Amino acid sequence: MAEIVVIGAGQAGSSAVFKLRALGHTGRITLIGDEAFPPYQRPPLSKAYLLGDMTRERLFLMPEPSYQEHDIRLKLGAPVTAINPDTKVVSVGDETIKYDELLLATGSSPIQLPAAIGGELGGVYSIRTLADIDAMASEFSEGRNVLIVGGGYIGLEAAAVASSKGLKVTVVEMADRILQRVAAPETSDYFRTLHQNHGVDIREGIGLSRLSGTERVTHAELSDGQVLDVDFVLVGIGIRPNTDIAGTAGVAVQNGIETNTFGQTTVPNIWAAGDCASFPFAGQMIRLESVPNAIDQAEIVAGNILGAKTEYIAKPWFWSDQYDVKLQIAGLNTGYDNVVARPSDRPGSVSHWYYGGDTLLAVDAMNAPREFMIGRRLIEAGKSPIATAVGDLSTDLKSLM
Ligand code: FAD
């Protein structure tokens, strides 16, 4: 029976090991993670858990006894430092663990602010791990000044939590507008207004020049010369896939660990899934940073490790929660040239439909679950309703299917 080792005890790693057992694999399975905790959900870290609305126990993907019950050896607090594809072993400290098949599910790491501009001062936090959130929790008291560097989804979710807890929140975004990398101006406008209505100071087209303070951060100088008093700083300026151990082992890396549609890397018996993996999609190599992708890809790859030969065809979707707004996104908007807004008679509810020519590519649905569901089904079926019909509230969306 093949011995299967999975590196990375996160969303993808956990999905893969339980899927392997569900598919009937009876050989040894080892799941190795460098964090101290069993696999947990990250999305609540910048939402309900940070707000204090969710207990720690509910973060964990599976109760700890499940690993034993499924005969999965869980090795935590154990960074894998090397892979030897010739001898088929991985090194964890002084220990070596043998594999027949190896799955890399190493996720990604937040980009840090350089130490030269104060990135290592006390009171400066990334938003990635449970340890990060636990470390910053005591900072969130009413009336304090928090600076959020980066106006992407994670930064904005943290801004919503901080503002809801009565902190004075400033967001600086170097690009011309928040969410520029991921969304159309219409969606940026929606979230800018939402945050401003909650008293958040959003500064766009402005970068951070430096943080200063003795040991702890006290001031932030912005690229327009302004200096802000800050009590603490949250950094949400993007992530990088964790590819180092793969690259050193000779696995090809190109915007992530390169895989084919089956999840195989360029080295025999080594597979990859989740945030760390790039894969072919619509003629390009892409990487998705989302829970649905981590689960679906890991489960397909688990089947392929056992010989299924199923292609992974991604169906991208994502969500974000800010205040009382649930954003749901279906599809990928890359290459859009037109955005149609579909209004709604419910306050705060609107959807933005992205087209590339006549092809429907993606939908951003703000408090519009029905529009999300129909848009998602249309995109997955490769159907593109006429844009003017979508934008017309008198069109029954269901009739477009
Ligand atoms: P991870 O969950 O990051 O797991 C990888 C694990 O591997 C980590 O524990 C890492 O430490 C470990 N590891 C790395 N290298 C080694 C090594 N050498 N040895 C041992 N272990 C190693 N997605 C959504 O779809 N919706 C959301 O609303 C959403 N919100 C998010 C909010 C936050 C704050 C964050 C951080 C992410 C959010 N995401 C969201 C993204 C989503 O959580 C990730 O896409 C998902 O967790 C990816 O799963 P993964 O298993 O690939 O990586």
Short mmCIF file of C-alpha atoms and ligand atoms in Angstrom, two decimals:
data_model
loop_
_atom_site.label_atom_id
_atom_site.label_comp_id
_atom_site.label_asym_id
_atom_site.label_seq_id
_atom_site.Cartn_x
_atom_site.Cartn_y
_atom_site.Cartn_z
CA MET A 1 0.00 0.00 0.00
CA ALA A 2 1.32 3.38 -0.97
CA GLU A 3 2.50 5.66 1.81
CA ILE A 4 1.18 9.15 1.23
CA VAL A 5 2.71 12.25 2.79
CA VAL A 6 1.00 15.65 2.66
CA ILE A 7 3.02 18.78 3.48
CA GLY A 8 0.85 21.62 4.77
CA ALA A 9 -1.87 21.07 7.39
CA GLY A 10 -4.23 23.72 6.03
CA GLN A 11 -7.44 23.69 4.03
CA ALA A 12 -6.08 21.76 1.04
CA GLY A 13 -4.00 19.31 3.07
CA SER A 14 -6.89 18.47 5.36
CA SER A 15 -9.36 18.06 2.47
CA ALA A 16 -6.93 15.73 0.72
CA VAL A 17 -6.25 13.38 3.62
CA PHE A 18 -9.91 12.83 4.48
CA LYS A 19 -10.74 12.37 0.81
CA LEU A 20 -8.00 9.74 0.50
CA ARG A 21 -9.61 7.78 3.33
CA ALA A 22 -13.12 8.32 1.93
CA LEU A 23 -11.91 6.88 -1.36
CA GLY A 24 -10.75 3.78 0.44
CA HIS A 25 -7.00 4.27 0.72
CA THR A 26 -5.77 2.01 3.50
CA GLY A 27 -2.04 2.78 3.40
CA ARG A 28 -0.26 5.13 5.77
CA ILE A 29 -1.12 8.84 5.55
CA THR A 30 0.97 11.54 7.24
CA LEU A 31 -0.14 15.18 7.33
CA ILE A 32 2.69 17.53 8.30
CA GLY A 33 2.15 21.15 9.31
CA ASP A 34 4.47 23.84 10.60
CA GLU A 35 1.78 25.64 12.60
CA ALA A 36 0.94 24.58 16.15
CA PHE A 37 -2.74 23.91 15.41
CA PRO A 38 -4.65 21.24 13.54
CA PRO A 39 -6.07 22.48 10.22
CA TYR A 40 -8.44 25.44 10.65
CA GLN A 41 -10.49 27.81 8.54
CA ARG A 42 -8.77 31.08 7.66
CA PRO A 43 -11.75 33.14 6.39
CA PRO A 44 -13.16 33.84 9.90
CA LEU A 45 -9.74 35.15 10.99
CA SER A 46 -10.48 38.52 9.37
CA LYS A 47 -14.22 38.31 10.03
CA ALA A 48 -16.22 36.64 12.84
CA TYR A 49 -13.23 35.36 14.85
CA LEU A 50 -11.47 38.75 14.83
CA LEU A 51 -14.76 40.38 15.80
CA GLY A 52 -15.11 37.98 18.72
CA ASP A 53 -18.29 36.41 17.32
CA MET A 54 -16.83 32.95 16.84
CA THR A 55 -15.08 30.64 19.25
CA ARG A 56 -11.68 29.16 18.52
CA GLU A 57 -13.10 25.60 18.60
CA ARG A 58 -15.36 26.42 15.65
CA LEU A 59 -12.36 27.39 13.52
CA PHE A 60 -11.01 23.85 13.35
CA LEU A 61 -11.94 21.98 10.21
CA MET A 62 -12.20 18.62 11.97
CA PRO A 63 -12.27 17.71 15.67
CA GLU A 64 -8.80 16.52 16.67
CA PRO A 65 -9.85 12.89 17.41
CA SER A 66 -10.99 12.54 13.76
CA TYR A 67 -7.39 12.28 12.63
CA GLN A 68 -6.78 9.30 14.85
CA GLU A 69 -10.13 7.78 13.98
CA HIS A 70 -9.19 7.94 10.30
CA ASP A 71 -5.71 6.70 11.00
CA ILE A 72 -4.12 9.92 9.79
CA ARG A 73 -0.81 10.72 11.43
CA LEU A 74 -0.89 14.44 12.19
CA LYS A 75 2.49 16.00 12.78
CA LEU A 76 2.21 19.62 13.93
CA GLY A 77 4.76 22.34 14.66
CA ALA A 78 6.96 20.52 12.17
CA PRO A 79 8.31 22.48 9.21
CA VAL A 80 9.49 20.28 6.34
CA THR A 81 12.89 21.57 5.38
CA ALA A 82 13.75 19.40 2.39
CA ILE A 83 12.37 16.90 -0.10
CA ASN A 84 14.58 14.32 -1.76
CA PRO A 85 12.78 13.05 -4.86
CA ASP A 86 15.50 10.41 -5.56
CA THR A 87 15.18 8.65 -2.22
CA LYS A 88 11.55 9.76 -1.78
CA VAL A 89 11.91 11.16 1.69
CA VAL A 90 11.05 14.47 3.32
CA SER A 91 13.07 15.94 6.17
CA VAL A 92 11.46 17.35 9.30
CA GLY A 93 14.18 18.42 11.69
CA ASP A 94 16.33 15.33 12.27
CA GLU A 95 13.56 12.98 11.18
CA THR A 96 13.09 11.68 7.64
CA ILE A 97 9.71 10.43 6.46
CA LYS A 98 9.38 8.16 3.47
CA TYR A 99 6.72 8.62 0.82
CA ASP A 100 5.48 6.84 -2.25
CA GLU A 101 3.29 9.80 -3.20
CA LEU A 102 3.80 13.34 -1.92
CA LEU A 103 1.25 16.17 -1.96
CA LEU A 104 2.45 19.74 -1.53
CA ALA A 105 -0.27 21.84 0.10
CA THR A 106 1.98 24.52 1.52
CA GLY A 107 -0.35 27.49 0.95
CA SER A 108 1.02 31.00 0.86
CA SER A 109 2.61 33.61 3.10
CA PRO A 110 1.77 37.26 3.50
CA ILE A 111 4.12 39.79 1.95
CA GLN A 112 5.81 41.66 4.80
CA LEU A 113 6.69 45.31 4.99
CA PRO A 114 10.48 45.65 4.76
CA ALA A 115 12.33 46.11 8.04
CA ALA A 116 13.97 49.19 6.50
CA ILE A 117 10.63 51.04 6.63
CA GLY A 118 9.65 49.80 10.06
CA GLY A 119 8.02 46.49 9.15
CA GLU A 120 9.56 44.75 12.16
CA LEU A 121 8.43 47.24 14.81
CA GLY A 122 6.14 46.01 17.57
CA GLY A 123 2.47 46.58 16.82
CA VAL A 124 2.79 45.71 13.11
CA TYR A 125 0.83 42.59 12.16
CA SER A 126 0.14 40.33 9.18
CA ILE A 127 -3.30 38.74 8.83
CA ARG A 128 -2.70 35.09 7.92
CA THR A 129 -2.56 32.72 10.84
CA LEU A 130 -4.43 32.05 14.04
CA ALA A 131 -1.25 33.06 15.88
CA ASP A 132 -1.30 36.43 14.03
CA ILE A 133 -4.88 37.08 15.14
CA ASP A 134 -4.27 36.00 18.72
CA ALA A 135 -1.24 38.31 18.85
CA MET A 136 -3.22 41.35 17.67
CA ALA A 137 -6.44 40.67 19.63
CA SER A 138 -5.55 42.86 22.63
CA GLU A 139 -4.94 45.86 20.32
CA PHE A 140 -8.60 46.16 19.33
CA SER A 141 -9.94 48.52 21.96
CA GLU A 142 -12.29 51.39 21.35
CA GLY A 143 -10.85 54.75 20.35
CA ARG A 144 -7.42 53.48 19.28
CA ASN A 145 -5.91 54.40 15.90
CA VAL A 146 -5.29 51.56 13.51
CA LEU A 147 -3.67 51.95 10.12
CA ILE A 148 -4.44 49.30 7.54
CA VAL A 149 -1.93 49.07 4.73
CA GLY A 150 -3.57 47.66 1.60
CA GLY A 151 -7.16 47.98 0.43
CA GLY A 152 -7.73 44.41 -0.74
CA TYR A 153 -10.40 42.08 0.63
CA ILE A 154 -8.50 41.05 3.75
CA GLY A 155 -7.49 44.61 4.66
CA LEU A 156 -11.05 45.82 4.14
CA GLU A 157 -12.51 42.98 6.21
CA ALA A 158 -10.14 43.90 9.04
CA ALA A 159 -11.13 47.56 8.61
CA ALA A 160 -14.80 46.58 9.00
CA VAL A 161 -14.06 44.66 12.20
CA ALA A 162 -11.96 47.48 13.66
CA SER A 163 -14.54 50.09 12.82
CA SER A 164 -17.34 47.94 14.29
CA LYS A 165 -15.32 47.76 17.50
CA GLY A 166 -15.11 51.55 17.70
CA LEU A 167 -11.51 52.04 16.57
CA LYS A 168 -10.43 54.96 14.37
CA VAL A 169 -9.51 53.29 11.10
CA THR A 170 -7.40 54.58 8.22
CA VAL A 171 -6.82 52.49 5.10
CA VAL A 172 -4.01 53.43 2.71
CA GLU A 173 -4.02 51.94 -0.76
CA MET A 174 -1.14 52.64 -3.11
CA ALA A 175 -3.18 51.93 -6.26
CA ASP A 176 -5.66 54.48 -7.56
CA ARG A 177 -8.53 52.69 -5.87
CA ILE A 178 -9.22 49.99 -3.31
CA LEU A 179 -9.74 46.48 -4.77
CA GLN A 180 -8.09 47.63 -8.03
CA ARG A 181 -6.33 44.30 -8.59
CA VAL A 182 -9.47 42.21 -8.20
CA ALA A 183 -12.57 44.24 -9.05
CA ALA A 184 -14.12 46.84 -11.36
CA PRO A 185 -14.37 50.51 -10.36
CA GLU A 186 -18.11 49.98 -9.67
CA THR A 187 -17.33 47.41 -6.96
CA SER A 188 -14.54 49.60 -5.51
CA ASP A 189 -17.02 52.50 -5.36
CA TYR A 190 -19.55 50.35 -3.51
CA PHE A 191 -17.06 49.31 -0.83
CA ARG A 192 -15.50 52.78 -0.52
CA THR A 193 -18.92 54.24 0.22
CA LEU A 194 -19.74 51.40 2.62
CA HIS A 195 -16.56 52.00 4.64
CA GLN A 196 -16.85 55.77 4.56
CA ASN A 197 -20.41 55.45 5.88
CA HIS A 198 -18.89 53.60 8.83
CA GLY A 199 -16.36 56.36 9.44
CA VAL A 200 -13.33 54.66 7.87
CA ASP A 201 -10.81 57.08 6.35
CA ILE A 202 -9.88 55.61 2.97
CA ARG A 203 -6.87 57.10 1.22
CA GLU A 204 -6.26 55.88 -2.31
CA GLY A 205 -3.29 56.51 -4.57
CA ILE A 206 -1.23 56.93 -1.39
CA GLY A 207 1.49 54.59 -0.22
CA LEU A 208 3.18 54.07 3.09
CA SER A 209 6.65 55.65 3.20
CA ARG A 210 7.71 54.44 6.63
CA LEU A 211 6.61 53.44 10.09
CA SER A 212 8.48 54.83 13.06
CA GLY A 213 8.66 54.43 16.81
CA THR A 214 11.05 53.07 19.40
CA GLU A 215 10.41 49.33 19.52
CA ARG A 216 6.67 49.87 18.97
CA VAL A 217 5.14 51.72 16.05
CA THR A 218 3.80 55.19 16.92
CA HIS A 219 3.74 57.04 13.58
CA ALA A 220 3.21 56.36 9.91
CA GLU A 221 4.51 58.63 7.19
CA LEU A 222 2.55 58.45 3.97
CA SER A 223 3.78 59.09 0.43
CA ASP A 224 2.00 62.47 0.37
CA GLY A 225 4.12 63.58 3.35
CA GLN A 226 1.34 63.31 5.94
CA VAL A 227 2.27 61.76 9.27
CA LEU A 228 -0.40 59.81 11.18
CA ASP A 229 -0.45 58.87 14.86
CA VAL A 230 -0.97 55.12 14.97
CA ASP A 231 -1.41 52.66 17.82
CA PHE A 232 -0.98 49.62 15.62
CA VAL A 233 -0.77 48.62 11.96
CA LEU A 234 -2.29 45.75 9.98
CA VAL A 235 -0.59 44.80 6.75
CA GLY A 236 -2.64 43.28 3.93
CA ILE A 237 -0.53 43.79 0.82
CA GLY A 238 -0.86 40.38 -0.77
CA ILE A 239 0.59 36.91 -0.50
CA ARG A 240 3.26 34.78 -2.12
CA PRO A 241 2.87 31.05 -2.70
CA ASN A 242 5.11 28.88 -0.50
CA THR A 243 7.27 27.24 -3.14
CA ASP A 244 10.76 27.15 -1.59
CA ILE A 245 10.99 23.48 -0.63
CA ALA A 246 9.48 22.49 -3.99
CA GLY A 247 11.90 24.65 -5.95
CA THR A 248 14.93 23.34 -4.06
CA ALA A 249 13.80 19.79 -4.80
CA GLY A 250 13.81 20.53 -8.55
CA VAL A 251 10.04 20.93 -8.98
CA ALA A 252 9.23 23.61 -11.60
CA VAL A 253 7.84 26.81 -10.12
CA GLN A 254 6.06 29.43 -12.18
CA ASN A 255 3.62 31.68 -10.34
CA GLY A 256 3.31 28.81 -7.85
CA ILE A 257 4.21 25.14 -8.00
CA GLU A 258 3.52 24.19 -11.60
CA THR A 259 0.97 21.40 -12.05
CA ASN A 260 -0.89 19.86 -14.96
CA THR A 261 -4.68 19.47 -15.00
CA PHE A 262 -4.34 16.34 -12.84
CA GLY A 263 -2.37 18.16 -10.15
CA GLN A 264 0.94 16.47 -10.99
CA THR A 265 4.07 18.58 -10.68
CA THR A 266 7.04 18.22 -13.02
CA VAL A 267 8.61 15.63 -10.68
CA PRO A 268 7.18 12.09 -10.58
CA ASN A 269 5.05 11.16 -7.56
CA ILE A 270 4.88 14.78 -6.36
CA TRP A 271 1.55 16.61 -6.58
CA ALA A 272 0.36 20.06 -5.49
CA ALA A 273 -2.96 21.72 -4.60
CA GLY A 274 -4.38 24.89 -3.04
CA ASP A 275 -2.88 28.39 -2.83
CA CYS A 276 0.62 27.10 -3.63
CA ALA A 277 -0.27 25.45 -6.96
CA SER A 278 -0.52 26.97 -10.42
CA PHE A 279 -2.52 25.06 -13.00
CA PRO A 280 -3.83 25.41 -16.57
CA PHE A 281 -7.14 27.25 -16.89
CA ALA A 282 -8.61 28.77 -20.06
CA GLY A 283 -5.25 28.69 -21.83
CA GLN A 284 -3.22 30.25 -19.02
CA MET A 285 -1.42 29.11 -15.88
CA ILE A 286 -3.34 30.54 -12.94
CA ARG A 287 -3.34 30.28 -9.19
CA LEU A 288 -6.43 30.76 -7.04
CA GLU A 289 -6.36 31.95 -3.45
CA SER A 290 -9.66 30.67 -2.14
CA VAL A 291 -11.21 28.03 0.05
CA PRO A 292 -13.41 26.51 -2.68
CA ASN A 293 -10.34 26.04 -4.88
CA ALA A 294 -8.30 24.53 -2.05
CA ILE A 295 -11.03 21.98 -1.30
CA ASP A 296 -12.02 21.07 -4.85
CA GLN A 297 -8.49 20.83 -6.20
CA ALA A 298 -7.22 18.84 -3.22
CA GLU A 299 -10.07 16.36 -3.49
CA ILE A 300 -9.52 15.85 -7.23
CA VAL A 301 -5.79 15.43 -6.69
CA ALA A 302 -6.44 12.93 -3.88
CA GLY A 303 -8.42 10.84 -6.35
CA ASN A 304 -5.68 11.15 -8.95
CA ILE A 305 -3.03 10.03 -6.46
CA LEU A 306 -5.09 6.86 -6.17
CA GLY A 307 -5.23 6.54 -9.97
CA ALA A 308 -8.47 8.29 -10.97
CA LYS A 309 -7.06 10.48 -13.81
CA THR A 310 -9.70 13.21 -13.36
CA GLU A 311 -8.93 16.65 -14.76
CA TYR A 312 -9.38 19.56 -12.37
CA ILE A 313 -11.68 22.08 -14.00
CA ALA A 314 -11.84 25.04 -11.64
CA LYS A 315 -15.15 26.78 -11.03
CA PRO A 316 -13.85 29.91 -9.34
CA TRP A 317 -15.93 31.55 -6.66
CA PHE A 318 -15.14 33.56 -3.56
CA TRP A 319 -16.82 35.57 -0.81
CA SER A 320 -16.08 38.41 1.57
CA ASP A 321 -18.03 39.74 4.57
CA GLN A 322 -17.82 43.40 5.55
CA TYR A 323 -20.28 44.88 8.08
CA ASP A 324 -23.68 43.56 7.02
CA VAL A 325 -22.66 43.07 3.39
CA LYS A 326 -21.96 39.66 1.96
CA LEU A 327 -20.05 39.86 -1.30
CA GLN A 328 -20.13 36.72 -3.45
CA ILE A 329 -18.07 36.49 -6.61
CA ALA A 330 -18.52 33.94 -9.37
CA GLY A 331 -16.03 33.46 -12.20
CA LEU A 332 -12.80 35.29 -13.00
CA ASN A 333 -13.01 38.79 -14.43
CA THR A 334 -9.62 38.73 -16.21
CA GLY A 335 -9.93 40.43 -19.62
CA TYR A 336 -13.26 42.19 -19.01
CA ASP A 337 -14.09 45.23 -21.10
CA ASN A 338 -17.59 46.02 -19.93
CA VAL A 339 -19.40 45.94 -16.59
CA VAL A 340 -23.16 45.99 -16.30
CA ALA A 341 -24.78 46.87 -12.99
CA ARG A 342 -27.99 45.06 -12.14
CA PRO A 343 -29.81 47.16 -9.59
CA SER A 344 -32.18 45.79 -7.03
CA ASP A 345 -35.14 47.13 -5.12
CA ARG A 346 -33.50 45.99 -1.85
CA PRO A 347 -31.27 48.69 -0.29
CA GLY A 348 -27.55 47.90 -0.52
CA SER A 349 -28.16 45.03 -2.93
CA VAL A 350 -26.59 45.24 -6.39
CA SER A 351 -24.65 42.96 -8.72
CA HIS A 352 -21.94 43.81 -11.24
CA TRP A 353 -21.69 41.57 -14.30
CA TYR A 354 -18.35 41.48 -16.12
CA TYR A 355 -18.25 40.88 -19.88
CA GLY A 356 -15.35 40.34 -22.26
CA GLY A 357 -17.01 41.16 -25.59
CA ASP A 358 -20.30 39.23 -25.45
CA THR A 359 -18.99 36.63 -23.01
CA LEU A 360 -20.08 36.73 -19.39
CA LEU A 361 -16.91 36.28 -17.29
CA ALA A 362 -17.78 37.03 -13.68
CA VAL A 363 -20.34 38.48 -11.29
CA ASP A 364 -19.78 40.46 -8.08
CA ALA A 365 -22.97 40.18 -6.02
CA MET A 366 -23.36 42.44 -2.99
CA ASN A 367 -26.17 41.20 -0.73
CA ALA A 368 -27.57 39.62 -3.88
CA PRO A 369 -27.46 35.85 -3.35
CA ARG A 370 -29.97 35.06 -6.11
CA GLU A 371 -27.98 37.06 -8.67
CA PHE A 372 -24.82 35.27 -7.53
CA MET A 373 -26.41 31.85 -7.85
CA ILE A 374 -27.83 32.51 -11.31
CA GLY A 375 -24.65 34.22 -12.51
CA ARG A 376 -22.57 31.32 -11.26
CA ARG A 377 -24.74 28.77 -13.03
CA LEU A 378 -24.63 30.75 -16.28
CA ILE A 379 -20.83 31.06 -16.13
CA GLU A 380 -20.33 27.39 -15.32
CA ALA A 381 -22.65 26.43 -18.20
CA GLY A 382 -20.75 28.78 -20.56
CA LYS A 383 -23.92 30.81 -21.21
CA SER A 384 -23.78 34.56 -21.78
CA PRO A 385 -27.04 36.49 -21.57
CA ILE A 386 -27.22 39.78 -23.45
CA ALA A 387 -25.75 42.48 -21.20
CA THR A 388 -28.62 44.95 -21.67
CA ALA A 389 -31.11 42.29 -20.55
CA VAL A 390 -29.09 41.65 -17.38
CA GLY A 391 -29.00 45.37 -16.58
CA ASP A 392 -32.77 45.69 -16.97
CA LEU A 393 -34.52 45.01 -13.69
CA SER A 394 -37.68 43.99 -15.51
CA THR A 395 -35.85 40.96 -16.95
CA ASP A 396 -36.52 37.89 -14.85
CA LEU A 397 -33.02 36.51 -14.28
CA LYS A 398 -34.25 32.94 -14.33
CA SER A 399 -35.50 33.44 -17.89
CA LEU A 400 -31.84 34.01 -18.91
CA MET A 401 -30.93 30.45 -18.02
P1 FAD B 1 -3.23 27.18 3.92
O1 FAD B 1 -4.63 27.10 4.48
O2 FAD B 1 -2.47 28.43 4.06
O3 FAD B 1 -2.41 25.95 4.46
C1 FAD B 1 -1.06 25.74 4.15
C2 FAD B 1 -0.35 25.26 5.41
O4 FAD B 1 0.93 24.74 5.06
C3 FAD B 1 -0.07 26.39 6.39
O5 FAD B 1 -0.43 26.01 7.69
C4 FAD B 1 1.43 26.59 6.27
O6 FAD B 1 1.99 27.13 7.45
C5 FAD B 1 1.88 25.16 6.02
N1 FAD B 1 3.24 25.02 5.48
C6 FAD B 1 3.85 25.79 4.54
N2 FAD B 1 5.10 25.35 4.31
C7 FAD B 1 5.30 24.28 5.13
C8 FAD B 1 6.40 23.40 5.36
N3 FAD B 1 7.56 23.53 4.70
N4 FAD B 1 6.26 22.41 6.28
C9 FAD B 1 5.09 22.25 6.96
N5 FAD B 1 4.03 23.06 6.78
C10 FAD B 1 4.13 24.06 5.87
N6 FAD B 1 -10.84 32.41 0.91
C11 FAD B 1 -12.15 32.41 0.55
O7 FAD B 1 -12.53 31.65 -0.35
N7 FAD B 1 -13.05 33.25 1.16
C12 FAD B 1 -12.68 34.08 2.15
O8 FAD B 1 -13.51 34.83 2.67
C13 FAD B 1 -11.33 34.09 2.58
N8 FAD B 1 -10.93 34.87 3.60
C14 FAD B 1 -9.63 34.78 4.04
C15 FAD B 1 -9.25 35.53 5.14
C16 FAD B 1 -7.95 35.46 5.61
C17 FAD B 1 -7.54 36.26 6.82
C18 FAD B 1 -7.00 34.65 4.95
C19 FAD B 1 -5.58 34.59 5.44
C20 FAD B 1 -7.37 33.91 3.85
C21 FAD B 1 -8.70 33.96 3.38
N9 FAD B 1 -9.11 33.21 2.30
C22 FAD B 1 -10.43 33.22 1.90
C23 FAD B 1 -8.14 32.41 1.54
C24 FAD B 1 -8.16 30.97 1.98
O9 FAD B 1 -8.13 30.88 3.39
C25 FAD B 1 -6.97 30.24 1.37
O10 FAD B 1 -7.09 30.31 -0.02
C26 FAD B 1 -6.90 28.79 1.82
O11 FAD B 1 -6.67 28.70 3.21
C27 FAD B 1 -5.81 28.05 1.07
O12 FAD B 1 -5.67 26.77 1.60
P2 FAD B 1 -4.25 26.02 1.48
O13 FAD B 1 -4.43 24.72 2.16
O14 FAD B 1 -3.77 26.06 0.10
O15 FAD B 1 -3.26 26.92 2.31
#
